[in-house]
XYZ file of C-alpha atoms in Angstrom:
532
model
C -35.312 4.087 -11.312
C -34.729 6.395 -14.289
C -36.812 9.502 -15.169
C -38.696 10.201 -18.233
C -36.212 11.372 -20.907
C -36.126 12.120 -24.473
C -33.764 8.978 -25.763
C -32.874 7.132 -28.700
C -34.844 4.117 -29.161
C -31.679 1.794 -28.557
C -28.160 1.965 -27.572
C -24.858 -0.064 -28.214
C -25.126 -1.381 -24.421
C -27.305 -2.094 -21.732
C -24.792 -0.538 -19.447
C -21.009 0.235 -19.403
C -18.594 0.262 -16.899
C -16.184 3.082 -16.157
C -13.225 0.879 -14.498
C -12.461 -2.428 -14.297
C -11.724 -2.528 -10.319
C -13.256 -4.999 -8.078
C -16.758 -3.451 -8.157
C -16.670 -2.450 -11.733
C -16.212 -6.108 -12.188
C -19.169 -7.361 -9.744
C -21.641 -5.048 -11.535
C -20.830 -6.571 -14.907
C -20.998 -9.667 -14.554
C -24.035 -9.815 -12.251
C -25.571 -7.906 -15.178
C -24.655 -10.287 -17.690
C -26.020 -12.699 -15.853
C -29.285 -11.030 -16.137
C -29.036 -11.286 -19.518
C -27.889 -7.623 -20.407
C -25.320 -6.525 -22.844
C -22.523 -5.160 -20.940
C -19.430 -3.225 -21.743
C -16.306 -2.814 -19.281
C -13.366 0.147 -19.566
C -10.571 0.049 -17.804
C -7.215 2.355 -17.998
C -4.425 2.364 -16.256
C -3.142 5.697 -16.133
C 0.894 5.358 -15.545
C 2.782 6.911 -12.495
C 5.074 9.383 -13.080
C 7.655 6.374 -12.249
C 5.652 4.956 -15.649
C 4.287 1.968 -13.400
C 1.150 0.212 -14.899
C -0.348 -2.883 -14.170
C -4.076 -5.129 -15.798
C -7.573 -5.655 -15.114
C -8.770 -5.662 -11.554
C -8.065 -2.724 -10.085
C -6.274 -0.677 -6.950
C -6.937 -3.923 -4.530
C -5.968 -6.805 -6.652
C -2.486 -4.747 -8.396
C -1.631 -2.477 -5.993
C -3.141 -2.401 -3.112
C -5.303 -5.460 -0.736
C -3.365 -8.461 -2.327
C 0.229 -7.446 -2.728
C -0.253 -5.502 0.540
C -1.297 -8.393 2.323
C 1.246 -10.862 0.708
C 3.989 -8.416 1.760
C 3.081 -8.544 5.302
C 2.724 -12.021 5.274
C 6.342 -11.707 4.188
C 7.065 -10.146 7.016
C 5.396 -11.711 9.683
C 7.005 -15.228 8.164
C 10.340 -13.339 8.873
C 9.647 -12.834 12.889
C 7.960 -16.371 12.409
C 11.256 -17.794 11.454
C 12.864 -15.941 14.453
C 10.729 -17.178 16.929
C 10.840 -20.888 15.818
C 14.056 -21.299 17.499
C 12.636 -20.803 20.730
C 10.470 -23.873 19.506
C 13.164 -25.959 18.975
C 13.889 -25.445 15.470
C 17.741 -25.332 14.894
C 18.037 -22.096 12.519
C 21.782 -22.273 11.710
C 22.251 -19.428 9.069
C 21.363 -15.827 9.640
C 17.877 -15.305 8.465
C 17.838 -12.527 5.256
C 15.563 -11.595 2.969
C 15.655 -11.735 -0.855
C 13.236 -8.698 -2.069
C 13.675 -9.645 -5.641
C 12.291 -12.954 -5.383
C 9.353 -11.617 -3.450
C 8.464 -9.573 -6.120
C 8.529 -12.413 -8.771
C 5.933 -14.040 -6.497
C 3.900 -11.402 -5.800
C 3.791 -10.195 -9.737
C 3.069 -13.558 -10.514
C -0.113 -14.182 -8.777
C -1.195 -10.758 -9.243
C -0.716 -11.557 -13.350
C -2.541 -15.162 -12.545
C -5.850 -12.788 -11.188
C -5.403 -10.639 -14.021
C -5.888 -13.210 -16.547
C -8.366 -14.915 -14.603
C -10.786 -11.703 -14.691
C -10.414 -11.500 -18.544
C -11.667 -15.044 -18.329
C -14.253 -14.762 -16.728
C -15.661 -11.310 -18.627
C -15.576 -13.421 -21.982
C -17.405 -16.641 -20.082
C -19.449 -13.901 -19.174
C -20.181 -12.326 -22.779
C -18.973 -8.821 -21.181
C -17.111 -6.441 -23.666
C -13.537 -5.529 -22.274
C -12.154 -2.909 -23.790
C -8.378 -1.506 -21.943
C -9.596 2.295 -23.166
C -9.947 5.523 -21.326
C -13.625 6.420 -21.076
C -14.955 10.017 -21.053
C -18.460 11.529 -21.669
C -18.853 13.176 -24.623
C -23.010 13.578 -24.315
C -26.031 11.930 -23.503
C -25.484 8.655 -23.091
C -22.989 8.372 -25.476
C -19.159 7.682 -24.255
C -15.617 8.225 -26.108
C -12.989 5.096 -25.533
C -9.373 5.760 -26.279
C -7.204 2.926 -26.117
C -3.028 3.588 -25.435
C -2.542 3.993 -28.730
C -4.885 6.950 -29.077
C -7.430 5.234 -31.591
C -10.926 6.291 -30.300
C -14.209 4.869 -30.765
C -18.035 6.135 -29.403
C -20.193 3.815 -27.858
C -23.915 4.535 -26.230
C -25.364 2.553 -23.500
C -28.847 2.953 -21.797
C -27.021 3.471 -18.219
C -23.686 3.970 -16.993
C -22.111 2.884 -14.017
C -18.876 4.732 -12.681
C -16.508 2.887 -10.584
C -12.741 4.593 -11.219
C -11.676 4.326 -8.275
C -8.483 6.251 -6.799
C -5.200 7.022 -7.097
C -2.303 8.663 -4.708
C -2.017 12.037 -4.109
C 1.240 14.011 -4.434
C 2.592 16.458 -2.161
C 3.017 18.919 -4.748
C 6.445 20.484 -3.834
C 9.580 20.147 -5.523
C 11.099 16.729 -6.172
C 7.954 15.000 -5.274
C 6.884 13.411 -8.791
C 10.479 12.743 -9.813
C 12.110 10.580 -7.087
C 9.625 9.254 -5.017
C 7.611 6.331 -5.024
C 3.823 5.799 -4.210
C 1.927 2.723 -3.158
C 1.223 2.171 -7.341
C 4.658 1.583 -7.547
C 6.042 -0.172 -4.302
C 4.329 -3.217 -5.077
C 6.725 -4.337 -8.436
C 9.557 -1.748 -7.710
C 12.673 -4.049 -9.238
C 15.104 -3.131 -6.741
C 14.777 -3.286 -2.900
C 13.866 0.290 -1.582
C 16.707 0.736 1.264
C 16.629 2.880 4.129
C 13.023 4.439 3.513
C 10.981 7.494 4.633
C 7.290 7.309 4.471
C 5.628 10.489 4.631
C 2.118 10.293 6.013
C 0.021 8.261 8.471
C -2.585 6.734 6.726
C -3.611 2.886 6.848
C -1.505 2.990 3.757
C 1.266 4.267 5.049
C 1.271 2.333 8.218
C 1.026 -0.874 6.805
C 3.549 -0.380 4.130
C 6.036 0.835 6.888
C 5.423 -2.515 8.633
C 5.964 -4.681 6.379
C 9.410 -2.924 4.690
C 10.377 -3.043 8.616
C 9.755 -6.138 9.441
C 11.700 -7.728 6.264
C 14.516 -6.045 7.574
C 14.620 -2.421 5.996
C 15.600 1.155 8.093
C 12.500 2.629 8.230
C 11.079 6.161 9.122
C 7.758 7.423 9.142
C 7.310 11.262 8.616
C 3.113 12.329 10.068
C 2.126 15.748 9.903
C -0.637 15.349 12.908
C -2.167 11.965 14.050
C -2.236 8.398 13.209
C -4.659 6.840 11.298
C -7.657 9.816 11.054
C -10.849 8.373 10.951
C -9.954 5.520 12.868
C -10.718 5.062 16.967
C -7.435 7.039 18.259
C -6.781 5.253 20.972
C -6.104 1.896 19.312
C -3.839 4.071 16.746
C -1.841 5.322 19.459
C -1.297 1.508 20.577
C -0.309 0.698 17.014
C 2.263 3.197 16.810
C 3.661 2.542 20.410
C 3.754 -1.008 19.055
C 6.132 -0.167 15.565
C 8.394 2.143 17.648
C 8.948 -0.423 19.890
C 10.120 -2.636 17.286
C 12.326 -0.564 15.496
C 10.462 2.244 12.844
C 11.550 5.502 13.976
C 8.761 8.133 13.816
C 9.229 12.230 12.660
C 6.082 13.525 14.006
C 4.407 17.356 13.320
C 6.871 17.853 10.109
C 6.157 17.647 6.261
C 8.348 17.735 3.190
C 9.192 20.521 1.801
C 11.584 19.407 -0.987
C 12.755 16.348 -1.997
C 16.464 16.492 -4.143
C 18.075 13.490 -5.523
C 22.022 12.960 -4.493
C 22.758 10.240 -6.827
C 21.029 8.078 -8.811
C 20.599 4.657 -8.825
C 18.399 1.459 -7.720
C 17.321 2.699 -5.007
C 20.067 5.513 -5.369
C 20.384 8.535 -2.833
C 17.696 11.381 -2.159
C 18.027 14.215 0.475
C 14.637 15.649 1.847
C 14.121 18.991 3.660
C 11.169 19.304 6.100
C 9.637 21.753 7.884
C 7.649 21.863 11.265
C 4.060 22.460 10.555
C 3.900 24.440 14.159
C 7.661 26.269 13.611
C 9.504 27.738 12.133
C 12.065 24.742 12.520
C 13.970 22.465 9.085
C 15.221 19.528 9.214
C 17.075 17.057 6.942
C 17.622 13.557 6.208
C 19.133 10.926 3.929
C 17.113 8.573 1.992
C 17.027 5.255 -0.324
C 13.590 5.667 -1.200
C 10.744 7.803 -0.074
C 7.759 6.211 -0.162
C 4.550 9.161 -0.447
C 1.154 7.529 0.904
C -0.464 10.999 2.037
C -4.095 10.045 0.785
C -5.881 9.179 -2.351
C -7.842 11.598 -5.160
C -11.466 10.443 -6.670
C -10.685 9.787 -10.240
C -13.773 11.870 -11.094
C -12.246 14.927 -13.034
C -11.108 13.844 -16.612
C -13.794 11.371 -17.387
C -16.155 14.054 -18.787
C -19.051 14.564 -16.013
C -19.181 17.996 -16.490
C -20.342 17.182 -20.260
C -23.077 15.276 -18.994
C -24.160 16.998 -15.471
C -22.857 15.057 -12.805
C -22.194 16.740 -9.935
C -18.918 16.154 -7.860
C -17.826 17.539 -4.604
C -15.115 20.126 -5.562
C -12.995 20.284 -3.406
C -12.796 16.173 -2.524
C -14.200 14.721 -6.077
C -16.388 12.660 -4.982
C -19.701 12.064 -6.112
C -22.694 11.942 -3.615
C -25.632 9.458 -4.732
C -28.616 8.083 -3.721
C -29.120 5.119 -1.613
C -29.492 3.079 -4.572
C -25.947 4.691 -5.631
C -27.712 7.031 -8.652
C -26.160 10.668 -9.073
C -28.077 13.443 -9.694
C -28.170 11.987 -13.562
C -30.705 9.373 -13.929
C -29.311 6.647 -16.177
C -25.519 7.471 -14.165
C -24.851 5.488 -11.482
C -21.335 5.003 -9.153
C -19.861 3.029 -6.900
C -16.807 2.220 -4.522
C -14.202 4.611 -3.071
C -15.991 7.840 -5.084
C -18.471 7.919 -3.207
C -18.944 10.999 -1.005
C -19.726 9.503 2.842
C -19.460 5.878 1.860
C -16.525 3.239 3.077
C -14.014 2.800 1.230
C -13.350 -0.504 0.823
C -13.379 -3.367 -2.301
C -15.624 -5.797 -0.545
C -17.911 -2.972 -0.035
C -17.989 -2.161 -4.076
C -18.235 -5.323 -4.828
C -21.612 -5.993 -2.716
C -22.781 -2.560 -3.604
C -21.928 -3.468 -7.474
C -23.733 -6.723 -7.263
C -26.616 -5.537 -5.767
C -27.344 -2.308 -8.023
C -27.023 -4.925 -11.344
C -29.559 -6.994 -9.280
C -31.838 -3.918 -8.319
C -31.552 -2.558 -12.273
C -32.277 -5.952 -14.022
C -33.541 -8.776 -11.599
C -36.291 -6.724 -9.779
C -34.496 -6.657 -6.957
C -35.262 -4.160 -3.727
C -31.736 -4.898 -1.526
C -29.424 -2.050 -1.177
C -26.034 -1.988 0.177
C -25.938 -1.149 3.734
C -22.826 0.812 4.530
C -22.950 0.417 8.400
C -20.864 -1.869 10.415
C -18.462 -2.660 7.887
C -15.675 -4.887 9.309
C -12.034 -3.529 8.707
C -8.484 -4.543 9.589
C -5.200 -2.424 9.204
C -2.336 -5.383 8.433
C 0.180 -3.452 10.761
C 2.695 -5.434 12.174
C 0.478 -5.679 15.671
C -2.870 -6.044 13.134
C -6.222 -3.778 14.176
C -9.326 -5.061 13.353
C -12.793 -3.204 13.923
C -16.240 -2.656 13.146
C -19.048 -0.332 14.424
C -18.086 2.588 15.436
C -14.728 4.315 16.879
C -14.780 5.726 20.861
C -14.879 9.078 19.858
C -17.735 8.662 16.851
C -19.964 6.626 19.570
C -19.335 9.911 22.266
C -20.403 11.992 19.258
C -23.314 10.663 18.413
C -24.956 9.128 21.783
C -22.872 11.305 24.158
C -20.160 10.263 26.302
C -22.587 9.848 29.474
C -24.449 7.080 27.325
C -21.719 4.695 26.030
C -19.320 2.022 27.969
C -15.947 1.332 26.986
C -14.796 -2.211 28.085
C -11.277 -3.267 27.280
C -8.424 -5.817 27.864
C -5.124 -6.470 26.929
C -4.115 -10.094 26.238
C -0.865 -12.130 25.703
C -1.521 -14.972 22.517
C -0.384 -17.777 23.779
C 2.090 -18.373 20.449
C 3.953 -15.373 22.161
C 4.450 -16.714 25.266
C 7.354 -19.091 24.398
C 9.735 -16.718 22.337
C 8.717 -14.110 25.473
C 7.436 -11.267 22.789
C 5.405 -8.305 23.021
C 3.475 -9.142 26.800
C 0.485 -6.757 26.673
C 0.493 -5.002 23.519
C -2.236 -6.774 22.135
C -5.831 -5.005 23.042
C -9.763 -5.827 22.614
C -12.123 -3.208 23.037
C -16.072 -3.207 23.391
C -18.020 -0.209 22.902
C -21.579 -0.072 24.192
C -24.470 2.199 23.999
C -26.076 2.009 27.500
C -29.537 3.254 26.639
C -30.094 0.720 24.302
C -29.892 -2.339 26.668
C -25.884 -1.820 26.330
C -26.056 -2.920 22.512
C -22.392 -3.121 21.063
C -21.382 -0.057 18.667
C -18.051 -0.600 18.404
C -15.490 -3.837 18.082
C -11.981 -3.122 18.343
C -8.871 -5.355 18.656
C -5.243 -5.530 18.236
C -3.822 -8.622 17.822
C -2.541 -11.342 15.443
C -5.056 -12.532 12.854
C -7.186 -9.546 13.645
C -9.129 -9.171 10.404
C -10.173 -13.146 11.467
C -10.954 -12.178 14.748
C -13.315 -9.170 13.715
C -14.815 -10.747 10.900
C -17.117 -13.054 12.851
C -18.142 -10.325 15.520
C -19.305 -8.013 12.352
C -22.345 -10.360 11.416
C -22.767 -10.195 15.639
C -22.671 -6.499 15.175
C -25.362 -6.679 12.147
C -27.710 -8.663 14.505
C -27.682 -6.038 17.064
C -25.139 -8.322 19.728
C -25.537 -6.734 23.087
C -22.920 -7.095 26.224
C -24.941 -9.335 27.989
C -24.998 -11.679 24.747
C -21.234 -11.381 24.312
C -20.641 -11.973 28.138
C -23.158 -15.406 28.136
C -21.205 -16.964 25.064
C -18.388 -19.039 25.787
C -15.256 -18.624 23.803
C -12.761 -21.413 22.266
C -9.724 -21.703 24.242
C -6.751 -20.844 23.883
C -7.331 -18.544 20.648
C -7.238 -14.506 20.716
C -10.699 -14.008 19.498
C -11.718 -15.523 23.193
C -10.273 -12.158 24.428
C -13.998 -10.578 24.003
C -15.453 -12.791 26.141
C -13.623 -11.434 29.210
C -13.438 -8.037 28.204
C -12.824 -6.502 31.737
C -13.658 -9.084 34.027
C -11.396 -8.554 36.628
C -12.652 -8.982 40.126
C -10.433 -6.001 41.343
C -13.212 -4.116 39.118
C -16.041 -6.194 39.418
C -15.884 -5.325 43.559
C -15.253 -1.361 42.370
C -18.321 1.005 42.256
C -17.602 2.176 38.822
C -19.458 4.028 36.230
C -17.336 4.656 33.687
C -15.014 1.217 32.569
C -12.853 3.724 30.528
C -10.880 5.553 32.964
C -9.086 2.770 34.094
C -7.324 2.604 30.655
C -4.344 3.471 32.661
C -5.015 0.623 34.860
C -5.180 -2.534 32.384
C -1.804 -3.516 32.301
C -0.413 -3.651 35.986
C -4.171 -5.051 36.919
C -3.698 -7.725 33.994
C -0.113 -8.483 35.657
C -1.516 -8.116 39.318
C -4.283 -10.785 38.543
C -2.104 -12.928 37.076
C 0.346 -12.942 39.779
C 3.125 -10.508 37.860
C 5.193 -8.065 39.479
C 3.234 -4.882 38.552
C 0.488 -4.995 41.746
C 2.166 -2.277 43.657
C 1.954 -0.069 40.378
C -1.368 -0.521 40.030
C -2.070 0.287 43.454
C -0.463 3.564 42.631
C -2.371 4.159 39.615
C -5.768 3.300 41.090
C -5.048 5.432 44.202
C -3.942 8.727 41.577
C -6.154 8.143 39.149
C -8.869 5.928 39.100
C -10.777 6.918 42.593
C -10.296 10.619 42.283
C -12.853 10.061 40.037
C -15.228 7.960 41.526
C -15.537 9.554 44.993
């Protein structure tokens, strides 16, 4: 894979590894076992809150894990709420203890922490907690925390850095608030918070500080979740507002200024409207910034060497087989430009570039129809492709949209949230109505969806999905009858997605609910002007 070069005869390593994240990690150790001599650096560049953490990375510290084990926190809370309606006899008041959440969470995070070390030294892999940074051909400068530096060579070099959050670069923003680096062991609970932005991040973070009980506001500067199919955003955000998390929408901070100080303390931010001239104000706890997240591709030295980056993003395009425009440089994981961004994704990608490199391997990662679920309080799941990516590339007149709301049957008794949750199929029609897209809102979503993905992978078309019969009664059976209704069935339509509107007085009408004269309405107003 390499191109003739003029080299030393032999090098420290076989490879080193720029960051010890999740694929970082994959790549080493499936080179190790290959037999190669491998080296891994990993640094942990503080927050300006001075919030570090170990080996592992953005999803095992700060981000899939703690993430996760916070929501679970949350959706234990509603859990405990709805087990009266079971029976349960609840007697006190139920309250969360943020403090002893923490302690858990830190302590399982330190547990996977220690257990990578482990397994690098079972593995014979060099770890080394040191900054790397290019200083030539081949040849790498490690400084630890302490500022001692060293030089090691290696024959190849894989980067895998990762990211970190951005800031909103106006005043205030770097001294009082918080990112997702630090929410995760912040040792004091955060109080009535803002979060500015409407990324996954931001969204899911909101959730779960809601749903253990916190005043929560989200400030968004355009839409939900970019990137993402836009109609199941919408939902999701319907779905928190519903529940409590007020929403500031087409504003962004312009200063942030601290009132008092304290654990969480008092902070006062002014915000403009990004289409007026318009400023508002508000009182805060804690403001939480999860805006996006910056390559860490600028300080490690590429320039030295010749990699190229994209300037204005940071990230670094490669080859299928995840080389850069260097020969013996390699990368992997979130920066990539045009790649998913997501650890299970680095870690196959990092497995199968050590196996390509030293087992004689041909297998490269395939990036498409990558499963993905947003742990919201009303979780998303999907894979394939959004609505308005599959109009975009096979043009709206080509694709079916097929949808249904659905009521889990664990809802049913405490009476909550009667259709919120969603499934949506997206089909290509010229290609023997081949699924493109899974979507679905819902509890246990990421479950749901995972299954459907390897469907996905072996080209599952609607007729497949509407000859297999589901389990019953589970949520995941929702994509089995994914607009079977025989109001619709006996309707001459072409196009399944203009009855959107429709769903959820049809779903109540079928069912014998009280909505059959609305949807009457709706199908007279909307739905047959354009059929006829």
């Amino acid at each position: 894979m390499n191109g003739p070069e003029d080299l030393p005869e032999s090098y420290d390593y076989d490879l080193i590894i720029i960051g010890g994240g999740s694929g970082g990690l994959a790549a080493a150790k499936e080179a190790a076992r290959c037999g190669k001599k491998v080296m891994v650096l990993d640094f942990v560049t503080p927050t300006p809150l001075g919030t570090r953490w170990g080996l592992g990375g953005t999803c095992v510290n700060v981000g899939c894990i703690p993430k996760k084990l916070m929501h679970q926190a949350a959706l234990l809370g509603q859990a405990l709420q709805d087990s009266r309606n079971y029976g349960w006899k609840v007697e006190e008041t139920v309250k969360h203890d943020w403090d002893r959440m923490i302690e858990a969470v830190q302590n399982h995070i330190g547990s996977l922490n220690w257990g990578y070390r482990v397994a690098l030294r079972e593995k014979k892999v060099v770890y080394e907690n040191a900054y790397g940074q290019f200083i030539g051909p081949h040849r790498i400068k490690a400084t630890n925390n302490k500022g001692k530096e060293k030089i090691y060579s290696a024959e190849r070099f894989l980067i895998a850095t990762g990211e970190r959050p951005r800031y909103l670069g106006i005043p205030g923003d770097k001294e009082y608030c918080i990112s997702s680096d630090d929410l995760f062991s912040l040792p004091y609970c955060p109080g009535k918070t803002l979060v500015v932005g409407a990324s996954y991040v931001a969204l899911e973070c909101a959730g779960f500080l809601a749903g253990i009980g916190l005043d929560v506001t989200v400030m968004v500067r355009s839409i939900l979740l970019r990137g993402f199919d836009q109609d199941m955003a919408n939902k999701i955000g319907e779905h928190m507002e519903e529940h409590g998390i007020k929403f500031i929408r087409q504003f962004v901070p312009i200063k942030i200024e601290q009132i008092e100080a304290g654990t969480p303390g008092r902070l006062r931010v002014v915000a403009q409207s990004t289409n007026s001239e318009e400023i508002i104000e508000g009182e805060y706890n804690t403001v939480l910034l999860a805006i996006g997240r910056d390559a860490c591709t600028r300080k490690i030295g590429l320039e030295t060497v010749g990699v190229k980056i994209n300037e204005k993003t940071g990230k670094i395009p490669v080859t299928d087989e995840e080389q850069t425009n260097v020969p013996y440089i390699y990368a992997i994981g979130d920066i990539l430009e045009d790649k998913v961004e997501l650890t299970p994704v680095a870690i196959q990608a990092g497995r199968l570039l050590a196996q390509r490199l030293y087992a004689g391997s041909t297998v490269k990662c395939d990036y498409d129809n990558v499963p993905t679920t947003v742990f919201t309080p009303l979780e998303y799941g999907a894979c394939g492709l959004s609505e308005e990516k599959a109009v975009e590339k096979f043009g709206e007149e080509n694709i079916e949209v097929y949808h249904s709301y659905f009521w889990p049957l664990e809802w049913t008794i405490p009476s909550r949230d009667n259709n919120k949750c969603y499934a949506k199929i997206i089909c290509n029609t010229k290609d023997n109505e081949r699924v493109v897209g899974f979507h679905v809102l819902g509890p246990n979503a990421g479950e749901v969806t995972q299954g459907f993905a390897a469907a996905l992978k072996c080209g599952l078309t609607k007729k497949q999905l509407d000859s297999t019969i589901g389990i019953h009664p589970v949520c995941a059976e929702v994509a089995f009858f994914c607009f079977v209704f025989s109001v619709i069935k006996n309707l001459p339509l072409g196009r399944a997605r203009w009855l959107k509107p429709v769903i959820p007085a049809l779903w109540e009408a079928e069912t014998g609910g009280s909505r059959g004269q609305e949807f009457e309405t709706i199908l007279a107003n909307t739905v047959k002007p354009r059929l006829y």
